[in-house]
CSV table of C-alpha atoms and ligand atoms in Angstrom, one decimal:
chain,number,residue,atom,x,y,z
A,1,UNK,CA,-0.3,0.2,0.1
A,2,UNK,CA,1.6,3.4,-0.9
A,3,UNK,CA,1.5,5.5,2.3
A,4,UNK,CA,1.2,9.5,1.0
A,5,UNK,CA,3.7,12.0,2.4
A,6,UNK,CA,1.4,13.7,4.2
A,7,UNK,CA,1.1,11.1,6.8
A,8,UNK,CA,4.4,9.1,7.4
A,9,UNK,CA,5.2,8.3,10.6
A,10,UNK,CA,8.3,10.6,10.8
A,11,UNK,CA,6.4,13.6,9.4
A,12,UNK,CA,4.3,13.6,12.1
A,13,UNK,CA,6.9,13.2,14.5
A,14,UNK,CA,7.6,16.7,12.9
A,15,UNK,CA,4.0,17.9,13.4
A,16,UNK,CA,3.8,16.9,17.0
A,17,UNK,CA,7.2,18.9,17.5
A,18,UNK,CA,5.8,21.6,15.7
A,19,UNK,CA,2.7,21.6,17.0
A,20,UNK,CA,4.5,22.5,20.5
A,21,UNK,CA,6.6,24.7,19.0
A,22,UNK,CA,3.9,26.9,19.0
A,23,UNK,CA,1.8,26.1,21.1
A,24,UNK,CA,4.3,27.1,24.1
A,25,UNK,CA,3.8,29.9,25.2
A,26,UNK,CA,7.1,32.6,25.4
A,27,UNK,CA,7.2,32.5,28.8
A,28,UNK,CA,9.6,36.2,29.7
A,29,UNK,CA,8.4,38.7,32.4
A,30,UNK,CA,11.7,39.7,32.6
A,31,UNK,CA,13.6,41.5,29.1
A,32,UNK,CA,17.1,42.2,28.0
A,33,UNK,CA,18.9,44.2,25.4
A,34,UNK,CA,21.9,46.2,25.3
A,35,UNK,CA,23.1,50.1,25.2
A,36,UNK,CA,25.9,50.0,22.6
A,37,UNK,CA,28.5,48.0,21.1
A,38,UNK,CA,32.5,49.8,20.3
A,39,UNK,CA,35.4,48.5,19.7
A,40,UNK,CA,38.1,47.5,21.5
A,41,UNK,CA,40.2,50.4,20.4
A,42,UNK,CA,36.7,52.1,21.2
A,43,UNK,CA,37.1,54.4,18.5
A,44,UNK,CA,34.1,52.6,17.1
A,45,UNK,CA,30.7,53.5,18.5
A,46,UNK,CA,27.2,51.9,17.4
A,47,UNK,CA,25.8,54.9,19.0
A,48,UNK,CA,22.3,52.0,19.5
A,49,UNK,CA,19.4,50.1,21.1
A,50,UNK,CA,20.8,46.4,20.7
A,51,UNK,CA,18.2,45.3,19.8
A,52,UNK,CA,15.9,48.5,19.1
A,53,UNK,CA,12.4,46.9,18.2
A,54,UNK,CA,10.3,44.7,21.3
A,55,UNK,CA,7.8,42.9,21.4
A,56,UNK,CA,6.3,42.1,25.2
A,57,UNK,CA,3.1,41.6,27.2
A,58,UNK,CA,2.1,44.0,29.5
A,59,UNK,CA,3.0,43.4,33.3
A,60,UNK,CA,6.6,43.3,32.1
A,61,UNK,CA,10.0,44.1,32.0
A,62,UNK,CA,13.3,44.9,30.2
A,63,UNK,CA,16.4,45.8,31.7
A,64,UNK,CA,19.0,47.5,29.0
A,65,UNK,CA,22.6,47.3,30.5
A,66,UNK,CA,25.3,49.4,28.7
A,67,UNK,CA,28.0,47.3,26.8
A,68,UNK,CA,30.4,50.5,25.7
A,69,UNK,CA,32.2,53.4,27.5
A,70,UNK,CA,30.5,56.1,25.7
A,71,UNK,CA,27.4,57.6,27.7
A,72,UNK,CA,23.4,56.6,26.9
A,73,UNK,CA,20.0,57.1,28.3
A,74,UNK,CA,17.0,55.2,28.6
A,75,UNK,CA,14.6,57.6,28.5
A,76,UNK,CA,10.8,57.5,26.8
A,77,UNK,CA,9.5,61.1,26.4
A,78,UNK,CA,6.0,62.0,26.6
A,79,UNK,CA,3.8,62.2,23.5
A,80,UNK,CA,5.5,65.0,21.5
A,81,UNK,CA,7.3,66.2,24.1
A,82,UNK,CA,10.6,68.0,22.7
A,83,UNK,CA,14.2,66.8,24.0
A,84,UNK,CA,15.6,68.7,26.0
A,85,UNK,CA,19.6,68.0,26.7
A,86,UNK,CA,20.3,65.2,29.1
A,87,UNK,CA,22.1,67.0,31.5
A,88,UNK,CA,18.0,68.3,31.3
A,89,UNK,CA,16.6,65.4,31.5
A,90,UNK,CA,12.5,65.0,32.1
A,91,UNK,CA,13.2,67.9,33.0
A,92,UNK,CA,14.5,67.6,36.5
A,93,UNK,CA,13.4,64.3,36.8
A,94,UNK,CA,16.3,61.3,35.8
A,95,UNK,CA,15.6,57.9,37.5
A,96,UNK,CA,18.3,54.8,38.6
A,97,UNK,CA,18.0,51.7,38.7
A,98,UNK,CA,14.2,51.0,37.3
A,99,UNK,CA,11.0,52.5,36.7
A,100,UNK,CA,7.5,52.8,35.4
A,101,UNK,CA,6.1,53.6,31.9
A,102,UNK,CA,2.7,53.8,31.1
A,103,UNK,CA,3.4,57.1,28.5
A,104,UNK,CA,2.5,59.1,31.0
A,105,UNK,CA,4.7,60.8,32.4
A,106,UNK,CA,9.0,61.4,30.7
A,107,UNK,CA,11.2,58.7,32.2
A,108,UNK,CA,14.7,59.1,31.6
A,109,UNK,CA,18.0,57.5,33.3
A,110,UNK,CA,21.1,59.5,33.8
A,111,UNK,CA,23.8,59.1,31.6
A,112,UNK,CA,24.4,55.5,31.5
A,113,UNK,CA,28.3,53.6,31.5
A,114,UNK,CA,29.4,50.0,31.3
A,115,UNK,CA,28.6,47.7,33.3
A,116,UNK,CA,25.6,50.1,34.7
A,117,UNK,CA,21.4,48.9,34.1
A,118,UNK,CA,17.9,50.3,33.9
A,119,UNK,CA,14.3,48.2,34.1
A,120,UNK,CA,11.3,49.6,33.1
A,121,UNK,CA,8.3,47.6,34.2
A,122,UNK,CA,5.3,48.1,30.9
A,123,UNK,CA,2.3,48.3,33.3
A,124,UNK,CA,-0.3,49.3,29.9
A,125,UNK,CA,-0.6,47.7,26.4
A,126,UNK,CA,0.8,50.6,24.0
A,127,UNK,CA,4.4,51.5,21.8
A,128,UNK,CA,6.7,53.0,23.7
A,129,UNK,CA,9.1,54.6,21.6
A,130,UNK,CA,12.6,55.1,23.4
A,131,UNK,CA,15.2,57.7,22.5
A,132,UNK,CA,18.5,58.1,24.3
A,133,UNK,CA,19.2,61.9,24.9
A,134,UNK,CA,23.2,62.0,24.2
A,135,UNK,CA,23.0,60.4,20.6
A,136,UNK,CA,19.7,61.7,18.6
A,137,UNK,CA,19.7,59.4,15.9
A,138,UNK,CA,19.7,55.9,18.7
A,139,UNK,CA,15.8,54.8,18.8
A,140,UNK,CA,13.5,52.7,19.7
A,141,UNK,CA,10.8,50.9,20.5
A,142,UNK,CA,8.8,48.9,22.6
A,143,UNK,CA,5.4,47.2,21.4
A,144,UNK,CA,3.9,46.3,24.8
A,145,UNK,CA,1.0,43.6,23.7
A,146,UNK,CA,-2.0,42.3,26.1
A,147,UNK,CA,-1.4,39.1,26.9
A,148,UNK,CA,-4.0,37.5,24.9
A,149,UNK,CA,-1.7,38.2,22.5
A,150,UNK,CA,1.4,35.7,20.9
A,151,UNK,CA,4.7,37.5,21.4
A,152,UNK,CA,6.9,36.8,17.6
A,153,UNK,CA,10.1,36.1,19.1
A,154,UNK,CA,12.1,34.9,22.3
A,155,UNK,CA,14.6,36.4,24.3
A,156,UNK,CA,17.6,34.2,21.7
A,157,UNK,CA,16.0,35.9,19.5
A,158,UNK,CA,16.8,39.6,20.3
A,159,UNK,CA,20.7,38.1,21.2
A,160,UNK,CA,21.3,37.1,18.2
A,161,UNK,CA,19.7,40.3,16.8
A,162,UNK,CA,21.7,42.5,18.7
A,163,UNK,CA,24.8,40.9,18.7
A,164,UNK,CA,24.5,40.8,14.7
A,165,UNK,CA,23.0,44.7,14.4
A,166,UNK,CA,26.4,46.2,17.0
A,167,UNK,CA,28.5,44.4,13.9
A,168,UNK,CA,26.9,45.4,11.3
A,169,UNK,CA,27.2,48.2,12.6
A,170,UNK,CA,31.0,48.4,13.7
A,171,UNK,CA,32.2,46.4,10.6
A,172,UNK,CA,31.0,48.8,8.2
A,173,UNK,CA,33.3,50.6,6.7
A,174,UNK,CA,33.6,54.0,6.2
A,175,UNK,CA,37.1,54.8,4.7
A,176,UNK,CA,35.5,54.9,1.1
A,177,UNK,CA,33.3,57.8,1.9
A,178,UNK,CA,36.2,59.5,4.3
A,179,UNK,CA,38.3,59.7,0.7
A,180,UNK,CA,36.4,60.8,-1.4
A,181,UNK,CA,35.7,63.8,0.9
A,182,UNK,CA,38.8,64.7,1.5
A,183,UNK,CA,39.4,68.5,0.9
A,184,UNK,CA,43.1,68.8,0.4
A,185,UNK,CA,46.5,68.1,1.8
A,186,UNK,CA,46.7,69.8,5.0
A,187,UNK,CA,43.6,68.4,6.6
A,188,UNK,CA,42.3,65.9,9.0
A,189,UNK,CA,38.9,64.6,8.7
A,190,UNK,CA,37.4,64.3,12.2
A,191,UNK,CA,35.6,61.5,12.5
A,192,UNK,CA,33.4,59.7,10.5
A,193,UNK,CA,30.0,58.2,10.6
A,194,UNK,CA,26.4,56.8,9.3
A,195,UNK,CA,22.9,56.5,10.5
A,196,UNK,CA,20.7,53.9,9.4
A,197,UNK,CA,17.2,52.8,9.5
A,198,UNK,CA,15.3,49.5,10.6
A,199,UNK,CA,11.7,49.1,11.7
A,200,UNK,CA,12.2,50.7,15.5
A,201,UNK,CA,14.1,53.7,14.6
A,202,UNK,CA,17.6,54.5,13.7
A,203,UNK,CA,20.8,53.6,14.6
A,204,UNK,CA,24.2,55.9,15.0
A,205,UNK,CA,27.8,54.1,13.8
A,206,UNK,CA,30.4,56.9,14.8
A,207,UNK,CA,33.7,56.7,13.8
A,208,UNK,CA,35.3,58.9,17.4
A,209,UNK,CA,38.9,59.7,16.1
A,210,UNK,CA,41.0,62.3,13.8
A,211,UNK,CA,42.2,60.2,11.0
A,212,UNK,CA,45.4,61.8,10.6
A,213,UNK,CA,46.2,62.0,13.9
A,214,UNK,CA,49.8,63.4,13.6
A,215,UNK,CA,49.9,66.4,11.1
A,216,UNK,CA,53.4,67.7,10.0
A,217,UNK,CA,53.5,71.2,8.4
A,218,UNK,CA,56.0,73.6,7.6
A,219,UNK,CA,55.7,77.0,9.9
A,220,UNK,CA,53.7,79.3,8.9
A,221,UNK,CA,51.3,76.7,7.1
A,222,UNK,CA,47.0,76.3,8.2
A,223,UNK,CA,45.9,73.0,9.1
A,224,UNK,CA,42.4,72.0,8.5
A,225,UNK,CA,39.8,70.0,10.1
A,226,UNK,CA,36.3,68.9,8.8
A,227,UNK,CA,33.9,66.7,10.9
A,228,UNK,CA,32.3,64.1,8.7
A,229,UNK,CA,29.5,62.4,11.2
A,230,UNK,CA,26.2,63.2,10.0
A,231,UNK,CA,25.0,63.1,14.0
A,232,UNK,CA,28.0,63.8,16.0
A,233,UNK,CA,29.8,66.3,17.5
A,234,UNK,CA,33.6,67.3,17.8
A,235,UNK,CA,35.7,69.7,19.2
A,236,UNK,CA,39.8,70.1,18.5
A,237,UNK,CA,41.1,71.8,20.7
A,238,UNK,CA,44.8,73.3,22.3
A,239,UNK,CA,46.0,73.1,25.7
A,240,UNK,CA,43.6,74.6,28.3
A,241,UNK,CA,40.6,72.3,27.4
A,242,UNK,CA,37.2,74.9,28.4
A,243,UNK,CA,34.7,73.8,31.3
A,244,UNK,CA,31.3,74.4,28.8
A,245,UNK,CA,33.4,72.3,25.7
A,246,UNK,CA,29.3,74.2,23.2
A,247,UNK,CA,31.1,77.4,22.3
A,248,UNK,CA,34.6,78.8,20.7
A,249,UNK,CA,37.6,79.8,23.2
A,250,UNK,CA,40.2,82.4,20.7
A,251,UNK,CA,38.8,81.3,17.4
A,252,UNK,CA,37.0,83.6,14.5
A,253,UNK,CA,34.9,83.3,11.8
A,254,UNK,CA,36.7,82.9,8.0
A,255,UNK,CA,34.4,84.6,5.1
A,256,UNK,CA,32.7,81.2,4.6
A,257,UNK,CA,32.0,80.9,8.3
A,258,UNK,CA,34.7,78.6,9.2
A,259,UNK,CA,36.5,78.9,12.8
A,260,UNK,CA,40.2,80.2,12.8
A,261,UNK,CA,42.8,80.5,15.7
A,262,UNK,CA,46.4,81.1,15.7
A,263,UNK,CA,48.9,79.4,17.8
A,264,UNK,CA,52.1,80.8,18.7
A,265,UNK,CA,53.6,78.7,21.2
A,266,UNK,CA,52.3,75.8,22.9
A,267,UNK,CA,51.7,78.5,25.9
A,268,UNK,CA,48.6,78.9,23.8
A,269,UNK,CA,45.0,77.7,24.1
A,270,UNK,CA,42.8,77.7,21.5
A,271,UNK,CA,39.0,75.4,21.4
A,272,UNK,CA,37.3,75.2,18.4
A,273,UNK,CA,33.9,75.1,20.2
A,274,UNK,CA,31.2,72.1,18.2
A,275,UNK,CA,32.4,71.2,15.3
A,276,UNK,CA,29.4,69.1,13.9
A,277,UNK,CA,26.8,68.8,11.2
A,278,UNK,CA,23.0,70.4,10.9
A,279,UNK,CA,19.9,69.0,11.4
A,280,UNK,CA,19.0,66.3,8.7
A,281,UNK,CA,16.4,68.7,6.3
A,282,UNK,CA,13.5,67.2,6.3
A,283,UNK,CA,10.2,67.8,4.2
A,284,UNK,CA,7.6,70.3,5.8
A,285,UNK,CA,9.8,71.2,8.5
A,286,UNK,CA,11.5,74.6,8.5
A,287,UNK,CA,14.8,74.3,7.1
A,288,UNK,CA,17.8,74.0,9.9
A,289,UNK,CA,20.2,77.3,8.9
A,290,UNK,CA,23.6,76.3,8.0
A,291,UNK,CA,26.1,74.5,11.0
A,292,UNK,CA,30.2,74.9,11.7
A,293,UNK,CA,31.1,71.7,10.4
A,294,UNK,CA,35.2,72.9,9.7
A,295,UNK,CA,37.6,74.3,12.2
A,296,UNK,CA,41.4,76.0,10.8
A,297,UNK,CA,45.1,76.6,12.6
A,298,UNK,CA,47.6,78.4,12.0
A,299,UNK,CA,51.0,77.9,12.9
A,300,UNK,CA,53.3,80.4,12.8
A,301,UNK,CA,56.6,78.5,14.7
A,302,UNK,CA,57.9,75.2,14.7
A,303,UNK,CA,56.5,73.1,17.8
A,304,UNK,CA,54.8,69.8,18.5
A,305,UNK,CA,51.1,70.4,19.4
A,306,UNK,CA,49.0,68.6,20.6
A,307,UNK,CA,45.2,68.5,21.3
A,308,UNK,CA,42.3,66.2,22.1
A,309,UNK,CA,38.6,66.7,21.0
A,310,UNK,CA,37.0,67.2,24.3
A,311,UNK,CA,34.0,64.9,24.4
A,312,UNK,CA,36.0,61.3,23.3
A,313,UNK,CA,39.3,62.1,24.5
A,314,UNK,CA,38.0,59.1,26.9
A,315,UNK,CA,38.0,56.9,23.8
A,316,UNK,CA,41.4,57.3,22.9
A,317,UNK,CA,40.3,60.5,19.9
A,318,UNK,CA,43.8,62.8,20.0
A,319,UNK,CA,46.0,64.4,17.8
A,320,UNK,CA,49.0,65.9,17.2
A,321,UNK,CA,50.2,68.9,14.6
A,322,UNK,CA,54.5,68.7,14.4
A,323,UNK,CA,55.2,71.7,12.7
A,324,UNK,CA,58.5,72.0,11.2
A,325,UNK,CA,60.8,75.1,10.6
B,401,CU,CU1,34.9,64.1,19.3
């Protein structure tokens, strides 16, 4: 007698296994995600919630753990709320360790560093946008479903996705982009980066390095720094680091808008202020003004002049200019 494929004993066994798998509820009261990923040198920073989209049941919690030396926040703003600097937060309301999010109030952590965790309980169903107040293109969403709804993924899926997304960001090679936009011999690229999108929001790669970190020039020449990163600010800081990194010190605008300083001796302090791309243009919203993306320093005299990015020197973002006679 011919036995059809559909009722072979081996197929019945697999159908049973499949049924078991599909009928077993995903019972995860406590979910886990990661803040950021970084290269060993700390120069490549994935500014991302990993993963940045999760589906959970009402009443369950998610714990975010920082994995990196760059700071991040876990922040849930109320609908339409203006995003404020991370130093201000919600404002004036920051919590550590644990919070409840139901969309009625803003909840944010202070900046979290490697090893720190934050757990959020979601008592009610809804879709909750997640942002980092330090990095504007680091966003995500937590879909909180009623307990009668099935969940699409288990924690093991999110663990794999987090690792894959982090690796994908860190391994993206922006070298060609950097070389193509390189303006000239005495130029230094101040970081390069990219913003990518997925179903949950946006994730960013920032390479936090001066690409030609040792520049050799002759007395009287000028070095030009250009920030190629679409979102991350940097500074070029010689001498004393100012308490407030935002405004420039001892630098004035050239006719094309770039800031320009002069260093006569190693006792001089010159600070670019924040050098960064303008916010991304969006249809139907007022066009943002140009921002300052370039900084120039003229060196009339020989010497060795070290400098740092005041924001990211802790990650190793440093350079020097050697001025020959
Ligand atoms: Cu920097």
